[in-house]
Short mmCIF file of N, CA, C and O in Angstrom, two decimals:
data_model
loop_
_atom_site.label_atom_id
_atom_site.label_comp_id
_atom_site.label_asym_id
_atom_site.label_seq_id
_atom_site.Cartn_x
_atom_site.Cartn_y
_atom_site.Cartn_z
N UNK A 1 20.82 25.51 -20.19
CA UNK A 1 20.96 26.19 -18.01
C UNK A 1 20.18 24.89 -17.35
O UNK A 1 19.68 25.70 -16.43
N UNK A 2 20.25 23.94 -17.95
CA UNK A 2 19.35 22.84 -17.06
C UNK A 2 19.54 22.94 -15.60
O UNK A 2 18.87 22.44 -14.87
N UNK A 3 21.12 22.40 -15.73
CA UNK A 3 21.51 22.38 -14.33
C UNK A 3 21.15 23.36 -13.53
O UNK A 3 21.03 23.18 -12.49
N UNK A 4 20.76 24.72 -14.09
CA UNK A 4 20.53 25.94 -12.89
C UNK A 4 19.44 25.36 -12.45
O UNK A 4 19.02 25.69 -11.34
N UNK A 5 18.75 25.53 -13.79
CA UNK A 5 17.25 25.23 -13.49
C UNK A 5 16.76 23.89 -12.65
O UNK A 5 15.63 24.34 -11.39
N UNK A 6 16.81 23.05 -12.37
CA UNK A 6 17.35 21.14 -11.90
C UNK A 6 17.70 21.95 -10.48
O UNK A 6 16.16 21.59 -9.54
N UNK A 7 18.53 23.01 -10.40
CA UNK A 7 19.34 22.89 -9.25
C UNK A 7 18.30 24.55 -8.74
O UNK A 7 17.65 24.03 -6.65
N UNK A 8 16.89 24.76 -8.20
CA UNK A 8 16.43 26.29 -8.77
C UNK A 8 15.23 25.11 -7.80
O UNK A 8 14.35 25.79 -6.98
N UNK A 9 15.11 24.40 -8.96
CA UNK A 9 13.73 23.67 -8.99
C UNK A 9 13.65 22.56 -7.24
O UNK A 9 12.87 22.43 -6.24
N UNK A 10 14.76 21.62 -7.09
CA UNK A 10 15.36 21.11 -5.53
C UNK A 10 14.86 22.24 -4.59
O UNK A 10 14.49 21.60 -3.69
N UNK A 11 16.28 23.22 -4.91
CA UNK A 11 15.75 24.20 -3.60
C UNK A 11 14.66 25.01 -3.09
O UNK A 11 14.30 24.97 -2.20
N UNK A 12 13.69 25.15 -4.60
CA UNK A 12 12.40 25.72 -3.92
C UNK A 12 11.51 24.39 -2.47
O UNK A 12 11.03 25.04 -2.42
N UNK A 13 11.88 23.32 -3.35
CA UNK A 13 11.47 22.52 -2.61
C UNK A 13 12.03 22.39 -1.11
O UNK A 13 11.22 22.41 -0.32
N UNK A 14 13.06 22.79 -1.21
CA UNK A 14 14.20 22.58 -0.09
C UNK A 14 13.27 24.01 1.17
O UNK A 14 13.54 23.41 2.12
N UNK A 15 13.34 24.51 0.10
CA UNK A 15 12.38 26.08 1.05
C UNK A 15 11.58 25.51 2.10
O UNK A 15 10.93 26.12 2.82
N UNK A 16 10.27 25.01 1.10
CA UNK A 16 9.15 25.09 1.58
C UNK A 16 8.82 23.99 2.87
O UNK A 16 8.92 24.02 4.10
N UNK A 17 10.03 23.18 2.70
CA UNK A 17 9.82 21.74 3.63
C UNK A 17 11.11 23.40 5.30
O UNK A 17 10.28 23.12 6.07
N UNK A 18 11.90 23.92 5.11
CA UNK A 18 12.66 24.33 5.77
C UNK A 18 11.53 25.20 6.51
O UNK A 18 11.58 25.77 7.59
N UNK A 19 10.35 26.14 5.81
CA UNK A 19 9.29 27.11 6.22
C UNK A 19 8.51 26.25 7.21
O UNK A 19 8.00 26.53 8.38
N UNK A 20 8.69 25.06 7.03
CA UNK A 20 7.75 23.89 7.62
C UNK A 20 8.32 23.46 9.28
O UNK A 20 7.85 22.46 9.17
N UNK A 21 9.46 23.74 9.18
CA UNK A 21 10.33 22.67 10.24
C UNK A 21 10.66 21.96 10.07
O UNK A 21 10.44 20.87 11.17
N UNK A 22 11.00 21.22 8.58
CA UNK A 22 11.11 19.58 8.19
C UNK A 22 12.53 19.51 8.12
O UNK A 22 13.83 20.46 7.39
N UNK A 23 13.28 18.73 8.90
CA UNK A 23 14.63 17.89 8.32
C UNK A 23 14.86 17.65 7.30
O UNK A 23 13.78 17.07 6.89
N UNK A 24 15.82 17.98 5.91
CA UNK A 24 15.14 16.99 4.79
C UNK A 24 17.40 17.21 3.98
O UNK A 24 17.54 18.14 4.69
N UNK A 25 17.48 15.80 3.79
CA UNK A 25 18.15 15.87 3.31
C UNK A 25 18.59 15.43 1.34
O UNK A 25 17.42 14.79 0.95
N UNK A 26 19.04 16.57 0.81
CA UNK A 26 19.36 16.25 -0.70
C UNK A 26 20.38 15.34 -1.03
O UNK A 26 21.24 16.12 -0.40
N UNK A 27 19.93 14.50 -1.84
CA UNK A 27 21.61 13.88 -2.36
C UNK A 27 20.99 14.12 -3.44
O UNK A 27 20.65 15.15 -4.31
N UNK A 28 23.01 13.94 -3.16
CA UNK A 28 23.92 14.21 -5.28
C UNK A 28 22.23 13.63 -6.46
O UNK A 28 22.44 12.42 -6.12
N UNK A 29 22.83 14.12 -7.37
CA UNK A 29 22.15 13.25 -8.27
C UNK A 29 23.02 12.12 -8.81
O UNK A 29 24.55 12.62 -8.73
N UNK A 30 22.38 10.93 -8.63
CA UNK A 30 23.75 10.08 -9.00
C UNK A 30 24.26 9.91 -10.44
O UNK A 30 23.07 10.07 -11.52
N UNK A 31 25.31 8.98 -10.34
CA UNK A 31 25.73 8.59 -11.38
C UNK A 31 24.51 7.63 -12.63
O UNK A 31 24.03 7.10 -12.28
N UNK A 32 25.05 7.76 -13.58
CA UNK A 32 24.49 7.07 -14.77
C UNK A 32 25.93 6.12 -15.68
O UNK A 32 26.28 6.86 -16.33
N UNK A 33 25.22 5.14 -15.48
CA UNK A 33 26.56 4.36 -16.07
C UNK A 33 26.39 3.90 -17.87
O UNK A 33 27.05 4.31 -18.39
N UNK A 34 25.24 4.19 -18.26
CA UNK A 34 24.37 4.40 -19.54
C UNK A 34 24.41 5.59 -20.17
O UNK A 34 23.90 6.09 -20.93
N UNK A 35 25.27 6.64 -19.49
CA UNK A 35 25.14 8.66 -20.42
C UNK A 35 25.48 8.37 -20.49
O UNK A 35 27.34 7.96 -20.13
N UNK A 36 25.69 9.90 -21.81
CA UNK A 36 26.78 10.48 -21.82
C UNK A 36 28.03 11.19 -21.35
O UNK A 36 27.46 11.80 -19.66
N UNK A 37 29.51 11.76 -22.03
CA UNK A 37 29.73 12.71 -21.13
C UNK A 37 28.70 13.98 -20.81
O UNK A 37 29.47 14.73 -19.52
N UNK A 38 27.85 14.86 -21.27
CA UNK A 38 27.23 15.46 -21.23
C UNK A 38 26.60 15.33 -20.64
O UNK A 38 26.58 17.03 -18.88
N UNK A 39 25.89 14.35 -20.12
CA UNK A 39 24.53 13.98 -18.63
C UNK A 39 25.92 14.38 -17.51
O UNK A 39 25.47 15.20 -16.73
N UNK A 40 27.12 13.18 -17.88
CA UNK A 40 28.05 13.53 -16.57
C UNK A 40 28.36 14.67 -16.67
O UNK A 40 28.92 15.50 -14.88
N UNK A 41 28.86 16.32 -17.25
CA UNK A 41 28.91 17.64 -16.81
C UNK A 41 27.84 18.18 -16.60
O UNK A 41 28.09 18.56 -15.07
N UNK A 42 26.41 17.83 -17.15
CA UNK A 42 26.22 18.53 -16.31
C UNK A 42 25.57 18.10 -14.89
O UNK A 42 24.89 18.86 -13.61
N UNK A 43 25.57 16.49 -14.14
CA UNK A 43 25.93 16.12 -13.00
C UNK A 43 26.29 16.70 -12.13
O UNK A 43 25.70 17.27 -11.09
N UNK A 44 27.58 16.88 -12.49
CA UNK A 44 28.70 17.46 -11.16
C UNK A 44 28.10 18.64 -11.01
O UNK A 44 28.57 19.58 -10.31
N UNK A 45 27.69 19.61 -12.13
CA UNK A 45 27.13 21.42 -11.89
C UNK A 45 26.44 21.48 -11.49
O UNK A 45 26.49 22.05 -10.37
N UNK A 46 25.27 20.52 -10.99
CA UNK A 46 23.83 20.69 -10.89
C UNK A 46 24.29 20.55 -9.34
O UNK A 46 24.12 21.32 -7.76
N UNK A 47 25.27 19.23 -8.87
CA UNK A 47 25.34 19.20 -7.36
C UNK A 47 26.60 20.15 -6.87
O UNK A 47 25.96 19.92 -5.38
N UNK A 48 27.91 20.94 -7.72
CA UNK A 48 27.75 21.71 -7.31
C UNK A 48 27.40 22.76 -6.76
O UNK A 48 27.29 23.05 -5.90
N UNK A 49 26.15 23.02 -7.51
CA UNK A 49 25.12 23.94 -7.37
C UNK A 49 24.54 23.96 -6.25
O UNK A 49 24.07 25.18 -5.30
N UNK A 50 23.95 22.61 -6.07
CA UNK A 50 23.01 22.18 -4.84
C UNK A 50 23.59 22.00 -3.59
O UNK A 50 23.59 22.62 -2.85
N UNK A 51 25.03 21.69 -3.60
CA UNK A 51 25.82 21.89 -2.49
C UNK A 51 26.52 22.93 -1.97
O UNK A 51 26.14 23.54 -0.34
N UNK A 52 26.51 23.58 -2.91
CA UNK A 52 27.18 25.87 -1.99
C UNK A 52 25.34 26.22 -1.77
O UNK A 52 25.89 26.76 -0.28
N UNK A 53 24.65 25.42 -1.72
CA UNK A 53 23.42 26.37 -1.26
C UNK A 53 22.63 25.18 -0.91
O UNK A 53 22.04 26.53 0.48
N UNK A 54 23.03 24.29 -0.96
CA UNK A 54 22.72 23.85 1.05
C UNK A 54 23.46 24.26 1.72
O UNK A 54 23.20 25.10 3.40
N UNK A 55 25.07 24.52 2.09
CA UNK A 55 26.17 24.73 2.40
C UNK A 55 25.34 26.27 2.83
O UNK A 55 25.94 26.54 4.54
N UNK A 56 25.03 27.20 1.60
CA UNK A 56 24.61 28.58 2.56
C UNK A 56 23.50 28.61 3.58
O UNK A 56 23.37 29.20 4.45
N UNK A 57 22.19 27.60 2.96
CA UNK A 57 21.66 27.43 3.80
C UNK A 57 21.80 27.11 5.03
O UNK A 57 20.72 27.33 6.72
N UNK A 58 22.89 25.94 5.10
CA UNK A 58 22.68 25.60 7.02
C UNK A 58 23.08 26.89 7.25
O UNK A 58 22.95 26.58 9.01
N UNK A 59 24.10 27.30 7.03
CA UNK A 59 24.88 28.00 7.38
C UNK A 59 23.80 29.23 8.63
O UNK A 59 24.00 29.09 9.96
N UNK A 60 23.15 29.52 7.96
CA UNK A 60 22.03 30.49 7.37
C UNK A 60 20.63 29.51 9.08
O UNK A 60 20.73 30.36 10.01
N UNK A 61 20.66 28.36 9.13
CA UNK A 61 19.92 27.63 10.04
C UNK A 61 20.99 27.71 11.48
O UNK A 61 19.72 27.93 13.00
N UNK A 62 22.02 27.04 11.04
CA UNK A 62 22.72 27.70 12.61
C UNK A 62 22.75 28.97 13.16
O UNK A 62 22.27 28.31 14.51
N UNK A 63 23.29 29.92 12.53
CA UNK A 63 23.85 31.18 13.29
C UNK A 63 21.26 30.88 13.53
O UNK A 63 21.64 32.12 14.80
N UNK A 64 20.16 30.65 12.99
CA UNK A 64 18.90 31.05 14.03
C UNK A 64 18.28 30.32 14.92
O UNK A 64 17.28 30.17 14.82
N UNK A 65 19.46 29.29 15.03
CA UNK A 65 18.87 27.81 15.60
C UNK A 65 17.88 27.36 15.21
O UNK A 65 16.88 26.77 15.77
N UNK A 66 17.39 26.90 13.97
CA UNK A 66 16.76 27.19 13.46
C UNK A 66 16.85 25.08 12.50
O UNK A 66 18.40 24.60 13.00
N UNK A 67 15.93 24.25 12.30
CA UNK A 67 16.09 22.44 12.14
C UNK A 67 16.96 23.05 10.21
O UNK A 67 16.40 23.98 9.15
N UNK A 68 17.69 22.27 9.50
CA UNK A 68 18.39 22.61 8.46
C UNK A 68 18.37 21.97 8.02
O UNK A 68 17.27 20.52 8.60
N UNK A 69 18.97 21.51 6.35
CA UNK A 69 18.74 20.96 5.61
C UNK A 69 20.77 20.34 5.06
O UNK A 69 21.66 20.82 5.66
N UNK A 70 20.66 19.09 4.91
CA UNK A 70 22.19 18.63 4.66
C UNK A 70 21.97 18.52 2.78
O UNK A 70 21.00 18.10 2.25
N UNK A 71 23.33 18.15 2.30
CA UNK A 71 23.35 18.05 0.92
C UNK A 71 24.23 16.47 1.35
O UNK A 71 25.11 16.54 2.04
N UNK A 72 23.96 15.56 0.59
CA UNK A 72 24.38 14.55 0.92
C UNK A 72 24.96 13.90 -0.40
O UNK A 72 24.34 13.42 -1.15
N UNK A 73 26.74 13.54 -0.52
CA UNK A 73 27.24 12.98 -1.73
C UNK A 73 27.34 12.13 -1.93
O UNK A 73 28.11 11.05 -0.86
N UNK A 74 26.48 11.56 -2.58
CA UNK A 74 27.07 9.72 -3.02
C UNK A 74 27.71 9.38 -4.17
O UNK A 74 28.13 7.92 -4.29
N UNK A 75 28.47 9.84 -4.36
CA UNK A 75 29.59 9.92 -5.76
C UNK A 75 30.96 9.44 -5.33
O UNK A 75 31.26 8.01 -5.49
N UNK A 76 31.20 8.71 -4.05
CA UNK A 76 32.19 8.31 -3.31
C UNK A 76 31.47 6.78 -2.38
O UNK A 76 31.99 5.99 -2.72
N UNK A 77 30.01 6.90 -2.42
CA UNK A 77 29.52 5.93 -2.04
C UNK A 77 28.97 4.75 -2.75
O UNK A 77 28.56 3.64 -2.52
N UNK A 78 28.93 5.56 -4.18
CA UNK A 78 27.62 4.89 -5.06
C UNK A 78 28.76 4.09 -6.65
O UNK A 78 28.69 4.80 -6.75
N UNK A 79 28.73 2.64 -5.78
CA UNK A 79 30.11 1.96 -6.94
C UNK A 79 29.24 1.55 -8.10
O UNK A 79 28.16 1.06 -7.93
N UNK A 80 29.82 1.80 -9.39
CA UNK A 80 29.49 0.28 -10.11
C UNK A 80 28.94 -0.55 -9.91
O UNK A 80 27.46 -0.70 -10.70
N UNK A 81 28.99 -1.38 -9.07
CA UNK A 81 28.56 -2.61 -8.73
C UNK A 81 27.63 -2.34 -7.90
O UNK A 81 26.57 -4.02 -8.11
N UNK A 82 26.77 -1.01 -7.89
CA UNK A 82 25.85 -0.55 -6.93
C UNK A 82 24.70 -0.70 -8.01
O UNK A 82 23.51 -0.55 -7.43
N UNK A 83 24.83 -0.69 -9.16
CA UNK A 83 23.57 -0.69 -9.68
C UNK A 83 23.24 -1.70 -11.11
O UNK A 83 24.17 -3.50 -10.96
N UNK A 84 21.85 -1.88 -11.52
CA UNK A 84 20.80 -3.06 -12.01
C UNK A 84 21.87 -3.52 -13.63
O UNK A 84 22.68 -2.65 -14.21
N UNK A 85 21.58 -4.12 -13.81
CA UNK A 85 22.17 -4.41 -15.75
C UNK A 85 22.04 -3.34 -16.23
O UNK A 85 22.53 -2.96 -17.72
N UNK A 86 20.65 -2.72 -16.56
CA UNK A 86 20.53 -1.18 -17.83
C UNK A 86 21.61 0.30 -16.99
O UNK A 86 21.60 0.70 -17.67
N UNK A 87 22.18 -0.13 -16.18
CA UNK A 87 23.10 1.41 -15.40
C UNK A 87 22.80 2.50 -15.49
O UNK A 87 22.97 3.44 -14.95
N UNK A 88 21.54 2.43 -15.07
CA UNK A 88 20.39 4.05 -14.60
C UNK A 88 19.86 3.43 -12.99
O UNK A 88 19.96 4.09 -12.62
N UNK A 89 19.20 2.15 -12.71
CA UNK A 89 18.59 1.91 -11.91
C UNK A 89 19.80 1.07 -10.64
O UNK A 89 20.57 0.29 -11.19
N UNK A 90 19.16 1.49 -9.38
CA UNK A 90 20.26 1.41 -8.96
C UNK A 90 19.73 -1.12 -8.42
O UNK A 90 18.63 -0.57 -8.78
N UNK A 91 20.96 -1.62 -8.09
CA UNK A 91 20.74 -2.56 -8.25
C UNK A 91 20.06 -3.05 -6.43
O UNK A 91 20.21 -1.98 -6.15
N UNK A 92 19.96 -4.21 -5.65
CA UNK A 92 19.15 -4.32 -4.53
C UNK A 92 20.68 -3.96 -3.79
O UNK A 92 19.94 -3.26 -2.45
N UNK A 93 21.74 -4.29 -3.98
CA UNK A 93 22.95 -4.33 -3.54
C UNK A 93 22.97 -2.61 -3.21
O UNK A 93 23.03 -1.99 -1.84
N UNK A 94 22.82 -1.95 -4.02
CA UNK A 94 22.65 -0.31 -4.09
C UNK A 94 22.14 0.76 -3.58
O UNK A 94 22.25 1.18 -2.77
N UNK A 95 20.46 -0.23 -3.51
CA UNK A 95 19.50 0.50 -2.67
C UNK A 95 19.79 -0.11 -1.60
O UNK A 95 18.65 1.12 -0.36
N UNK A 96 20.24 -1.10 -0.43
CA UNK A 96 20.53 -1.46 0.08
C UNK A 96 22.15 0.20 0.82
O UNK A 96 21.49 0.86 1.60
N UNK A 97 22.53 0.27 0.64
CA UNK A 97 23.52 1.03 0.36
C UNK A 97 23.39 2.83 0.92
O UNK A 97 23.98 3.08 1.28
N UNK A 98 22.22 3.24 -0.31
CA UNK A 98 21.34 4.25 -0.19
C UNK A 98 20.94 4.10 0.97
O UNK A 98 20.76 5.65 1.83
N UNK A 99 20.11 3.14 1.43
CA UNK A 99 19.20 3.07 2.58
C UNK A 99 20.21 3.78 4.01
O UNK A 99 19.30 4.27 4.35
N UNK A 100 21.21 2.68 4.19
CA UNK A 100 21.92 2.64 4.65
C UNK A 100 22.45 4.12 4.97
O UNK A 100 22.66 4.72 6.47
N UNK A 101 22.93 4.67 4.13
CA UNK A 101 23.73 6.54 4.15
C UNK A 101 22.03 6.87 4.93
O UNK A 101 22.12 8.09 6.21
N UNK A 102 21.60 7.45 4.49
CA UNK A 102 20.18 8.14 4.91
C UNK A 102 20.03 7.13 6.36
O UNK A 102 19.30 8.27 7.32
N UNK A 103 19.47 6.06 6.69
CA UNK A 103 19.41 5.48 8.35
C UNK A 103 20.58 6.35 9.34
O UNK A 103 19.98 7.19 9.97
N UNK A 104 21.80 6.59 9.10
CA UNK A 104 22.81 6.79 9.29
C UNK A 104 22.36 7.86 9.63
O UNK A 104 22.46 9.11 10.85
N UNK A 105 22.22 8.87 8.61
CA UNK A 105 21.97 10.51 8.65
C UNK A 105 20.85 11.02 9.33
O UNK A 105 20.56 12.24 9.98
N UNK A 106 19.45 10.34 9.57
CA UNK A 106 18.60 9.83 10.45
C UNK A 106 18.84 9.99 11.92
O UNK A 106 18.29 11.02 12.10
N UNK A 107 19.61 8.84 11.97
CA UNK A 107 19.64 8.78 13.66
C UNK A 107 20.99 10.71 13.54
O UNK A 107 20.62 10.63 15.02
N UNK A 108 21.88 10.71 12.79
CA UNK A 108 22.93 11.84 13.59
C UNK A 108 22.10 13.28 13.93
O UNK A 108 22.08 13.30 14.63
N UNK A 109 20.39 13.01 12.97
CA UNK A 109 20.18 14.92 12.38
C UNK A 109 20.01 14.86 14.12
O UNK A 109 18.94 15.05 14.87
N UNK A 110 18.86 13.21 14.33
CA UNK A 110 18.01 13.51 15.30
C UNK A 110 18.70 13.47 16.65
O UNK A 110 18.18 14.22 17.90
N UNK A 111 19.95 13.21 16.11
CA UNK A 111 20.73 13.29 18.24
C UNK A 111 21.87 14.51 18.32
O UNK A 111 21.12 14.40 19.71
N UNK A 112 21.78 15.15 17.47
CA UNK A 112 21.87 16.38 16.86
C UNK A 112 20.25 17.41 17.87
O UNK A 112 20.86 18.45 18.74
N UNK A 113 19.42 17.53 17.08
CA UNK A 113 18.31 18.03 17.68
C UNK A 113 17.81 17.87 18.83
O UNK A 113 17.26 18.57 19.28
N UNK A 114 18.08 16.67 19.44
CA UNK A 114 17.59 16.12 20.75
C UNK A 114 19.05 16.50 21.60
O UNK A 114 18.43 17.33 22.74
N UNK A 115 19.90 16.98 21.16
CA UNK A 115 21.42 17.70 21.78
C UNK A 115 20.96 19.10 22.18
O UNK A 115 20.84 19.35 23.40
N UNK A 116 20.21 20.10 21.01
CA UNK A 116 19.63 20.69 21.11
C UNK A 116 18.28 21.52 22.53
O UNK A 116 18.73 22.83 22.50
N UNK A 117 17.83 20.52 22.63
CA UNK A 117 16.30 20.94 22.95
C UNK A 117 17.23 20.68 24.30
O UNK A 117 16.31 20.70 25.23
N UNK A 118 18.09 20.13 24.36
CA UNK A 118 18.40 19.85 26.59
C UNK A 118 19.17 21.63 27.20
O UNK A 118 18.70 22.78 26.19
#
């Protein structure tokens, strides 16, 4: 049941940040080229559980007009060429791609928060 405990630990951190009115983006667990099918199955389960929990939390935040959290799915973004030679760590290009995605999220949520204050 590692997949459930991993998601629960992550969600506890998200909940603590939410109580402090901090915006937070949770990314999907990244694939690893050097891992087996069991890792991939567990990774997908954790991502599915996290996504579901973050969406539920977002819906509650919208109803209460609070700062929300987001789930950023990186599966379509991070391609094979984004990894370094070890198949686990991101290359410079992969880090850049990941960073650009975070920057877009920061800008979008900042604009959204500014608009809700008007």
